[in-house]
Amino acid sequence: MTFERKHILGLEELSAEEITLILDTAESMKEVSTRDVKKVPALRGVTVCNLFYEPSTRTRSSFEIAEKRLSADVLNFTLSHSSVSKGETLLDTARNLEAMGASVIVIRHPMSGSPWLLARELDSSIINAGDGSHEHPSQALLDLFTIREIKGKIKGLKVVIVGDILHSRVARSNIWGLSKLGAEVRVVGPPTLIPQYIESAKAKTFYNLEEAIEGADVIIMLRIQMERQESVYFPSLREYSRFYGLTREKLIGAHKDVTVMHPGPINRGIELSSDIADDASSVILDQVSNGIAVRMAMFYLVASAGRNQ
Amino acid sequence: MAKNVLMDSETIDRTIVRITSEILEKNKGAKDLVIIGIRTRGVHVAERIANRINKLEKIEPPMGTLDITLYRDDLRRKTEWPKVEKTEIPFSVEDKEVILVDDVIYTGRTTRAALEEIMDFGRPSSIQLATIVDRGHRELPIQPDYVGIKVDTLSSEKIRVHLEETDGKDEVIVLQG
């Protein structure tokens, strides 16, 4: 099949075939990062702009490396030193970037849906790098890629997502992606952090961690976003950690080859006990290097489809 | 569409035997040789050359696979981008004699892309090109070092190298366009 989308905005709208094509392409891209010269000429002459309205060194760096490995020209626009602070609207800023020659725009924005606005109004290809608490497709795709690499498949796996599901765009994108590829998805967290409609997105809800991870093949731990805890969703971090922090004892019921994943950065001793964090660290570093390959695949496919329209 | 058989399976076998001997003669054995095939059919021709070298010299030369998609010079023109397959070169090409293998050489643009890609893996001491068919119409100053058969063709004609591994049967045919 060929990829016909000019934008990658979220996993909800991608088909299982499209997701698989991205993962297959990423597998080929991964090899480029192992070479002497870690660069291929595929996107020569294409200007990509990283438009980040939220601080994120990690995701932005990963996108930037992916762009550079494909030989694209890279323009970084971040909140602190851009015209955003001078009151310009998102659309005006993006139109300016387009006028400077950007043909692909990677956007991270605190408002859910903003990438769709750009996709509707601009000629450029848009890649969503995280919008509000809605979707974070590149993170979910790299999680899927990592799971497929470790387990050899996704279909039929029991995958548990633990923590703040309510605010997590990583959780939303992962639920869509995993369920489309045939995994059984469970979510677990304090009732205040589980959105009501989540069952309709094909995820089973649990409130007890041990029950949720019974027989689990993969556990995706979400970061407790300290910056979003200003309104009180649980009594204290210590209490959260006691009920929902992953420790060796709580892992007993899981599958013996269970894989623990985390999108980083880890709050050690809160979501993961330190020994589990050490065990998981190799997978977490795999996730980081797979992220580059997955993002390269996204650029290649979007740039190719963008030419036809 | 009229079809013309240019080489049958025996001719292809003999050609590979001859090309392999020429490679060994020119490089005085197989000591520093590495074989890299261009996807898809170049890979199978490369495997056959490597097997033949193994038979003659009792050396298994390192084998690599090249997918040149990310290096194509027509990406910006193509409306449909090809799927990217894996490049696998699990050895160092540094100071090696690289035998680059493809089934057909035509415009030379695939070879150009392959040369550029190999250079990104290191600096070989030489790169030599082997192909089953040279059909002319070069658009770049590139020539093969080892050729199975050289044929004059019209641009409208199509040359197809069919191999057992991919097509169930060994033959080289010309299709009139």
Coordinates of C-alpha atoms in Angstrom, one line a residue:
Chain A
M1 CA 0.0 0.0 0.0
T2 CA 1.1 3.6 -0.4
F3 CA 0.7 6.3 2.2
E4 CA -1.8 8.9 1.1
R5 CA -1.9 11.3 4.0
K6 CA -0.3 14.7 3.8
H7 CA -0.5 15.1 7.6
I8 CA 0.0 12.8 10.6
L9 CA -2.3 14.3 13.2
G10 CA -3.4 11.4 15.4
L11 CA -3.7 7.6 15.7
E12 CA -7.5 7.8 16.0
E13 CA -7.7 8.6 12.2
L14 CA -5.0 6.2 11.0
S15 CA -5.9 2.7 9.8
A16 CA -4.1 -0.5 11.0
E17 CA -2.5 -0.7 7.6
E18 CA -1.2 2.8 7.7
I19 CA 0.2 2.3 11.2
T20 CA 1.9 -0.9 10.1
L21 CA 3.4 0.9 7.0
I22 CA 4.9 3.6 9.3
L23 CA 6.3 0.9 11.6
D24 CA 7.8 -1.1 8.6
T25 CA 9.3 2.1 7.1
A26 CA 10.8 2.9 10.5
E27 CA 12.4 -0.5 10.6
S28 CA 14.3 0.4 7.4
M29 CA 15.1 3.9 8.8
K30 CA 16.6 2.5 12.0
E31 CA 19.7 1.2 10.1
V32 CA 20.7 4.7 9.0
S33 CA 21.5 5.7 12.6
T34 CA 24.1 2.9 12.8
R35 CA 26.2 4.1 9.9
D36 CA 29.5 6.0 9.8
V37 CA 27.7 8.9 8.1
K38 CA 24.3 9.0 9.8
K39 CA 22.5 10.9 7.0
V40 CA 20.6 10.1 3.8
P41 CA 19.7 12.7 1.1
A42 CA 16.0 11.9 0.8
L43 CA 14.6 15.2 2.1
R44 CA 17.3 17.5 0.6
G45 CA 15.8 20.9 -0.1
V46 CA 12.8 20.4 2.1
T47 CA 12.4 22.9 5.0
V48 CA 10.9 21.6 8.2
C49 CA 9.8 23.8 11.0
N50 CA 9.5 22.7 14.6
L51 CA 6.9 25.0 16.2
F52 CA 6.9 24.3 19.9
Y53 CA 4.5 26.1 22.2
E54 CA 5.4 23.9 25.2
P55 CA 8.9 23.3 26.5
S56 CA 10.1 19.9 25.4
T57 CA 13.8 19.3 24.8
R58 CA 13.4 15.6 24.4
T59 CA 10.7 15.4 21.7
R60 CA 12.0 18.4 19.9
S61 CA 15.6 17.0 19.8
S62 CA 14.3 13.7 18.5
F63 CA 12.3 15.4 15.7
E64 CA 15.3 17.6 14.9
I65 CA 17.7 14.6 14.6
A66 CA 15.2 12.8 12.4
E67 CA 14.9 15.8 10.2
K68 CA 18.7 16.2 9.9
R69 CA 19.3 12.5 9.2
L70 CA 17.0 12.9 6.2
S71 CA 19.0 16.0 5.1
A72 CA 16.0 18.5 5.6
D73 CA 16.7 22.1 6.5
V74 CA 15.5 22.7 10.1
L75 CA 14.0 25.8 11.6
N76 CA 13.2 25.8 15.3
F77 CA 10.5 28.1 16.7
T78 CA 10.0 27.8 20.5
L79 CA 7.8 29.7 22.8
S80 CA 10.3 31.6 24.8
H81 CA 12.0 33.5 21.9
S82 CA 9.3 33.8 19.3
S83 CA 6.7 36.2 18.3
V84 CA 4.1 34.2 20.3
S85 CA 5.2 36.2 23.3
K86 CA 4.5 39.3 21.3
G87 CA 0.8 38.4 20.8
E88 CA 0.8 36.9 17.3
T89 CA -1.9 34.2 16.7
L90 CA -0.9 30.6 15.9
L91 CA -2.2 30.8 12.4
D92 CA -0.4 34.0 11.7
T93 CA 2.9 32.6 13.0
A94 CA 2.4 29.4 11.0
R95 CA 1.6 31.4 7.8
N96 CA 4.9 33.3 8.3
L97 CA 6.8 30.1 8.6
E98 CA 5.2 28.9 5.4
A99 CA 6.2 32.1 3.7
M100 CA 9.8 31.4 4.8
G101 CA 9.6 28.2 2.8
A102 CA 8.6 25.6 5.4
S103 CA 6.8 22.8 3.7
V104 CA 6.5 20.5 6.8
I105 CA 5.5 21.9 10.2
V106 CA 5.9 19.9 13.4
I107 CA 3.6 21.4 16.0
R108 CA 3.3 21.0 19.8
H109 CA 0.6 23.1 21.4
P110 CA -1.2 23.1 24.7
M111 CA -4.6 23.4 23.0
S112 CA -6.1 20.2 21.8
G113 CA -7.0 20.3 18.1
S114 CA -4.5 23.0 17.0
P115 CA -2.7 20.8 14.5
W116 CA -6.0 20.2 12.8
L117 CA -6.5 23.9 12.5
L118 CA -3.1 24.3 10.8
A119 CA -3.8 21.3 8.5
R120 CA -7.1 22.9 7.4
E121 CA -5.7 26.4 6.8
L122 CA -2.2 25.9 5.4
D123 CA -0.6 24.2 2.4
S124 CA 2.2 22.6 4.5
S125 CA 2.2 19.0 5.8
I126 CA 1.5 19.1 9.5
I127 CA 2.9 16.6 12.1
N128 CA 1.3 16.6 15.5
A129 CA 4.0 16.5 18.2
G130 CA 1.5 16.6 21.0
D131 CA -1.7 18.7 21.3
G132 CA -3.1 19.4 24.8
S133 CA -4.3 16.2 26.4
H134 CA -5.5 14.9 23.0
E135 CA -2.9 13.0 20.9
H136 CA 0.8 12.4 20.7
P137 CA 1.2 10.2 17.7
S138 CA 4.9 10.0 17.4
Q139 CA 5.3 8.8 21.0
A140 CA 2.6 6.2 20.5
L141 CA 4.2 5.0 17.3
L142 CA 7.5 4.6 18.9
D143 CA 5.9 2.7 21.7
L144 CA 4.2 0.4 19.2
F145 CA 7.5 0.0 17.3
T146 CA 9.4 -0.9 20.5
I147 CA 6.7 -3.4 21.6
R148 CA 6.7 -5.0 18.2
E149 CA 10.5 -5.2 18.2
I150 CA 10.7 -6.8 21.7
K151 CA 7.6 -9.1 21.5
G152 CA 7.7 -9.8 17.7
K153 CA 4.0 -8.8 17.5
I154 CA 1.3 -6.7 18.9
K155 CA -1.9 -8.7 18.2
G156 CA -3.1 -10.5 21.3
L157 CA -0.8 -8.8 23.8
K158 CA -2.2 -7.6 27.1
V159 CA -1.0 -4.0 27.5
V160 CA -1.6 -2.0 30.7
I161 CA -1.3 1.8 30.8
V162 CA -0.8 3.1 34.3
G163 CA -1.3 6.6 35.8
D164 CA -2.8 9.9 34.8
I165 CA -4.9 8.8 31.8
L166 CA -7.1 11.9 32.0
H167 CA -4.3 14.4 31.0
S168 CA -2.2 12.0 29.0
R169 CA -2.1 12.4 25.2
V170 CA 0.4 9.5 25.2
A171 CA -2.3 7.3 26.7
R172 CA -4.9 8.4 24.2
S173 CA -2.7 7.8 21.2
N174 CA -1.5 4.5 22.5
I175 CA -5.0 3.2 23.2
W176 CA -6.0 3.9 19.6
G177 CA -2.9 2.4 18.2
L178 CA -2.7 -0.7 20.3
S179 CA -6.4 -1.5 19.9
K180 CA -6.2 -1.0 16.1
L181 CA -3.3 -3.5 16.0
G182 CA -5.2 -6.0 18.0
A183 CA -3.8 -5.7 21.6
E184 CA -6.0 -5.9 24.7
V185 CA -5.7 -2.5 26.4
R186 CA -6.3 -1.9 30.1
V187 CA -6.0 1.4 31.9
V188 CA -5.5 1.8 35.6
G189 CA -5.2 4.8 37.9
P190 CA -7.1 6.7 40.6
P191 CA -10.8 7.2 39.6
T192 CA -10.2 11.0 39.4
L193 CA -7.6 10.5 36.6
I194 CA -9.6 8.1 34.4
P195 CA -11.9 9.8 31.9
Q196 CA -15.4 8.5 31.8
Y197 CA -15.7 7.7 28.1
I198 CA -12.5 5.6 28.0
E199 CA -14.4 2.3 27.6
S200 CA -15.7 3.5 24.2
A201 CA -12.1 3.8 23.0
K202 CA -11.7 0.0 23.6
A203 CA -9.8 0.1 26.9
K204 CA -10.8 -1.8 30.0
T205 CA -10.8 0.3 33.2
F206 CA -9.2 -0.8 36.5
Y207 CA -8.7 1.0 39.7
N208 CA -6.4 -1.6 41.4
L209 CA -2.9 -1.9 40.0
E210 CA -2.4 -5.6 40.9
E211 CA -5.7 -6.6 39.3
A212 CA -4.8 -4.6 36.1
I213 CA -1.4 -6.1 35.6
E214 CA -2.5 -9.7 36.1
G215 CA -1.0 -11.6 33.1
A216 CA 0.2 -8.3 31.5
D217 CA 2.8 -8.6 28.6
V218 CA 3.6 -4.9 28.6
I219 CA 3.1 -2.1 31.2
I220 CA 3.3 1.5 30.0
M221 CA 3.9 3.8 33.0
L222 CA 2.8 7.4 32.5
R223 CA 4.6 10.3 34.1
I224 CA 2.8 12.0 36.9
Q225 CA 2.8 15.5 35.5
M226 CA 3.7 17.6 38.5
E227 CA 3.0 20.7 36.5
R228 CA -0.6 19.7 36.0
Q229 CA -1.3 18.7 39.6
E230 CA -2.3 22.2 40.8
S231 CA -5.9 21.0 41.3
V232 CA -6.0 18.1 43.6
Y233 CA -6.7 14.7 41.9
F234 CA -5.2 12.6 44.7
P235 CA -4.4 13.4 48.3
S236 CA -0.6 13.2 48.1
L237 CA 2.2 11.9 46.0
R238 CA 3.1 9.4 48.7
E239 CA -0.4 8.0 48.5
Y240 CA -0.4 7.8 44.7
S241 CA 3.0 6.1 44.8
R242 CA 1.7 3.6 47.3
F243 CA -1.2 2.5 45.2
Y244 CA 0.0 3.1 41.7
G245 CA 3.7 3.1 41.8
L246 CA 5.3 0.0 40.3
T247 CA 7.4 -2.2 42.6
R248 CA 8.8 -5.7 42.3
E249 CA 6.1 -7.1 44.6
K250 CA 3.2 -5.7 42.5
L251 CA 4.8 -7.1 39.3
I252 CA 4.4 -10.7 40.6
G253 CA 1.1 -11.3 38.8
A254 CA 2.3 -10.1 35.4
H255 CA 3.6 -12.3 32.6
K256 CA 7.2 -13.5 33.5
D257 CA 8.6 -11.7 30.4
V258 CA 6.7 -8.5 31.1
T259 CA 8.2 -5.4 29.5
V260 CA 8.0 -2.1 31.5
M261 CA 8.0 1.1 29.4
H262 CA 8.0 4.8 30.3
P263 CA 7.9 7.8 28.0
G264 CA 10.4 9.6 30.3
P265 CA 11.5 11.6 32.2
I266 CA 11.0 9.2 35.1
N267 CA 10.1 10.4 38.6
R268 CA 12.1 7.7 40.4
G269 CA 10.4 6.4 43.5
I270 CA 7.0 7.7 42.4
E271 CA 5.8 5.9 39.3
L272 CA 8.6 3.3 39.4
S273 CA 10.6 2.0 42.3
S274 CA 14.3 2.6 41.7
D275 CA 15.1 -1.1 41.0
I276 CA 12.3 -1.4 38.4
A277 CA 13.5 1.8 36.8
D278 CA 17.0 0.3 36.5
D279 CA 15.6 -2.9 34.9
A280 CA 13.5 -0.9 32.6
S281 CA 16.2 1.5 31.6
S282 CA 17.4 -0.4 28.6
V283 CA 13.9 -0.5 27.1
I284 CA 13.5 3.2 27.9
L285 CA 16.7 3.9 26.0
D286 CA 15.5 1.7 23.1
Q287 CA 12.4 3.8 23.0
V288 CA 14.5 6.9 22.6
S289 CA 16.6 5.6 19.7
N290 CA 13.5 4.1 18.1
G291 CA 11.8 7.5 18.3
I292 CA 14.3 8.8 15.8
A293 CA 13.6 6.0 13.3
V294 CA 9.8 6.4 13.7
R295 CA 10.0 10.1 13.2
M296 CA 12.1 9.7 10.1
A297 CA 9.5 7.3 8.7
M298 CA 6.7 9.9 9.4
F299 CA 8.6 12.6 7.5
Y300 CA 9.4 10.3 4.6
L301 CA 5.8 9.2 4.2
V302 CA 4.2 12.6 4.7
A303 CA 6.7 14.3 2.3
S304 CA 5.9 11.7 -0.3
A305 CA 2.1 12.0 0.0
G306 CA 2.4 15.8 0.2
R307 CA 3.7 15.9 -3.3
N308 CA 0.6 14.4 -4.8
Q309 CA -1.8 17.1 -3.6
Chain B
M1 CA 3.5 -7.6 -26.0
A2 CA 6.2 -9.4 -28.0
K3 CA 8.7 -11.3 -25.9
N4 CA 12.2 -12.2 -26.9
V5 CA 14.4 -14.5 -24.8
L6 CA 17.9 -13.1 -24.5
M7 CA 19.4 -15.6 -22.0
D8 CA 18.1 -18.9 -20.7
S9 CA 18.9 -20.5 -17.4
E10 CA 22.1 -22.3 -18.6
T11 CA 23.4 -19.1 -20.1
I12 CA 22.8 -17.2 -16.9
D13 CA 24.7 -19.9 -14.9
R14 CA 27.7 -19.8 -17.3
T15 CA 27.7 -16.0 -17.2
I16 CA 27.8 -16.0 -13.4
V17 CA 30.7 -18.5 -13.5
R18 CA 32.6 -16.3 -16.0
I19 CA 31.9 -13.0 -14.1
T20 CA 33.1 -14.6 -10.9
S21 CA 36.3 -15.8 -12.5
E22 CA 37.0 -12.4 -13.9
I23 CA 36.4 -10.9 -10.4
L24 CA 38.9 -13.3 -8.9
E25 CA 41.4 -12.8 -11.6
K26 CA 41.3 -9.0 -11.4
N27 CA 41.5 -8.9 -7.6
K28 CA 44.0 -11.7 -7.3
G29 CA 41.8 -13.9 -5.2
A30 CA 39.0 -13.1 -2.7
K31 CA 40.9 -11.9 0.3
D32 CA 39.6 -8.3 0.6
L33 CA 36.4 -8.8 -1.4
V34 CA 33.0 -7.9 -0.1
I35 CA 29.8 -8.4 -2.2
I36 CA 26.9 -5.9 -2.1
G37 CA 23.7 -6.5 -4.1
I38 CA 21.2 -3.8 -5.0
R39 CA 17.6 -4.7 -4.2
T40 CA 15.8 -6.6 -5.4
R41 CA 17.3 -8.8 -8.0
G42 CA 20.9 -7.6 -7.6
V43 CA 20.8 -9.3 -4.2
H44 CA 20.2 -12.7 -5.7
V45 CA 22.8 -12.3 -8.4
A46 CA 25.2 -11.2 -5.6
E47 CA 24.4 -14.4 -3.6
R48 CA 25.2 -16.5 -6.6
I49 CA 28.5 -14.8 -7.2
A50 CA 29.3 -15.2 -3.5
N51 CA 28.5 -18.9 -3.6
R52 CA 30.7 -19.4 -6.7
I53 CA 33.6 -17.6 -4.9
N54 CA 33.1 -19.8 -1.9
K55 CA 33.3 -22.9 -4.2
L56 CA 36.5 -21.8 -5.9
E57 CA 38.4 -20.1 -3.1
K58 CA 36.9 -21.6 0.0
I59 CA 36.3 -18.2 1.4
E60 CA 32.9 -16.8 2.3
P61 CA 33.0 -13.2 1.2
P62 CA 30.9 -10.8 3.4
M63 CA 27.5 -10.1 1.8
G64 CA 25.5 -6.9 2.0
T65 CA 22.2 -5.6 0.7
L66 CA 21.5 -2.1 -0.5
D67 CA 18.2 -0.3 -0.8
I68 CA 18.9 2.9 -2.7
T69 CA 15.4 4.5 -2.3
L70 CA 16.6 7.2 0.1
Y71 CA 19.3 8.2 -2.4
R72 CA 17.3 8.4 -5.6
D73 CA 17.6 11.5 -7.7
D74 CA 14.1 11.4 -8.9
L75 CA 12.3 11.4 -5.5
R76 CA 11.4 15.1 -6.0
R77 CA 9.8 14.3 -9.3
K78 CA 8.0 11.0 -8.5
T79 CA 4.4 11.2 -7.5
E80 CA 4.5 8.0 -5.7
W81 CA 7.4 7.3 -3.4
P82 CA 8.6 3.8 -3.3
K83 CA 8.5 1.8 0.0
V84 CA 11.8 2.0 1.8
E85 CA 13.3 -1.4 2.4
K86 CA 16.3 -2.3 4.6
T87 CA 19.9 -1.7 3.7
E88 CA 22.1 -4.2 5.5
I89 CA 25.8 -4.0 5.4
P90 CA 26.9 -5.8 8.6
F91 CA 30.6 -5.3 8.0
S92 CA 33.1 -2.5 7.5
V93 CA 33.7 -1.5 3.9
E94 CA 36.9 0.4 4.9
D95 CA 39.8 -0.5 2.6
K96 CA 37.8 -3.4 1.0
E97 CA 37.3 -4.2 -2.7
V98 CA 33.5 -3.8 -3.0
I99 CA 31.8 -5.7 -5.8
L100 CA 28.5 -4.0 -6.4
V101 CA 26.0 -6.2 -8.1
D102 CA 22.8 -5.3 -10.1
D103 CA 20.8 -7.3 -12.6
V104 CA 20.6 -4.6 -15.3
I105 CA 22.5 -1.3 -16.0
Y106 CA 20.6 1.2 -17.9
T107 CA 20.8 5.0 -17.3
G108 CA 23.4 4.6 -14.5
R109 CA 21.3 6.5 -12.0
T110 CA 20.7 3.5 -9.7
T111 CA 24.5 2.9 -9.7
R112 CA 25.1 6.6 -8.8
A113 CA 22.8 6.3 -5.9
A114 CA 24.4 3.1 -4.8
L115 CA 27.9 4.5 -5.0
E116 CA 26.8 7.5 -2.8
E117 CA 25.2 5.2 -0.3
I118 CA 28.2 2.9 0.0
M119 CA 30.5 5.9 0.6
D120 CA 28.3 6.7 3.7
F121 CA 29.5 3.4 5.2
G122 CA 33.2 4.2 4.9
R123 CA 36.0 4.5 2.3
P124 CA 36.5 1.3 0.3
S125 CA 39.7 0.8 -1.6
S126 CA 37.7 0.3 -4.8
I127 CA 34.1 -0.2 -5.9
Q128 CA 33.6 -2.5 -9.0
L129 CA 30.3 -3.0 -10.8
A130 CA 29.0 -6.3 -12.0
T131 CA 25.7 -6.7 -14.0
I132 CA 24.1 -9.4 -16.0
V133 CA 22.8 -7.1 -18.7
D134 CA 24.1 -3.8 -20.0
R135 CA 21.4 -2.3 -22.2
G136 CA 23.1 1.0 -23.0
H137 CA 21.4 4.5 -22.9
R138 CA 23.7 5.8 -20.1
E139 CA 22.8 9.2 -18.8
L140 CA 25.8 9.4 -16.4
P141 CA 29.5 8.6 -16.9
I142 CA 29.3 5.2 -15.3
Q143 CA 30.5 1.8 -16.8
P144 CA 30.3 -1.7 -15.4
D145 CA 33.5 -3.7 -14.8
Y146 CA 32.0 -7.1 -15.4
V147 CA 29.1 -7.6 -17.8
G148 CA 27.1 -10.7 -18.7
I149 CA 25.7 -9.5 -22.0
K150 CA 25.7 -6.2 -23.8
V151 CA 22.6 -5.5 -25.9
D152 CA 21.5 -2.6 -28.0
T153 CA 18.0 -1.7 -27.0
L154 CA 15.4 0.9 -27.8
S155 CA 14.3 3.0 -24.9
S156 CA 10.8 1.8 -25.5
E157 CA 11.8 -1.8 -24.9
K158 CA 11.9 -3.4 -21.5
I159 CA 14.6 -5.8 -20.3
R160 CA 13.5 -8.2 -17.5
V161 CA 15.9 -10.4 -15.6
H162 CA 13.8 -13.2 -14.1
L163 CA 15.5 -15.2 -11.3
E164 CA 14.3 -18.4 -9.7
E165 CA 14.4 -16.7 -6.2
T166 CA 11.9 -14.0 -7.2
D167 CA 10.2 -15.2 -10.4
G168 CA 10.3 -19.0 -10.2
K169 CA 12.5 -19.2 -13.4
D170 CA 15.9 -18.0 -14.7
E171 CA 15.7 -16.0 -17.9
V172 CA 16.5 -12.7 -19.4
I173 CA 13.8 -11.4 -21.8
V174 CA 13.2 -8.3 -24.0
L175 CA 9.6 -6.9 -24.1
Q176 CA 8.8 -4.7 -27.1
G177 CA 6.9 -1.7 -25.8

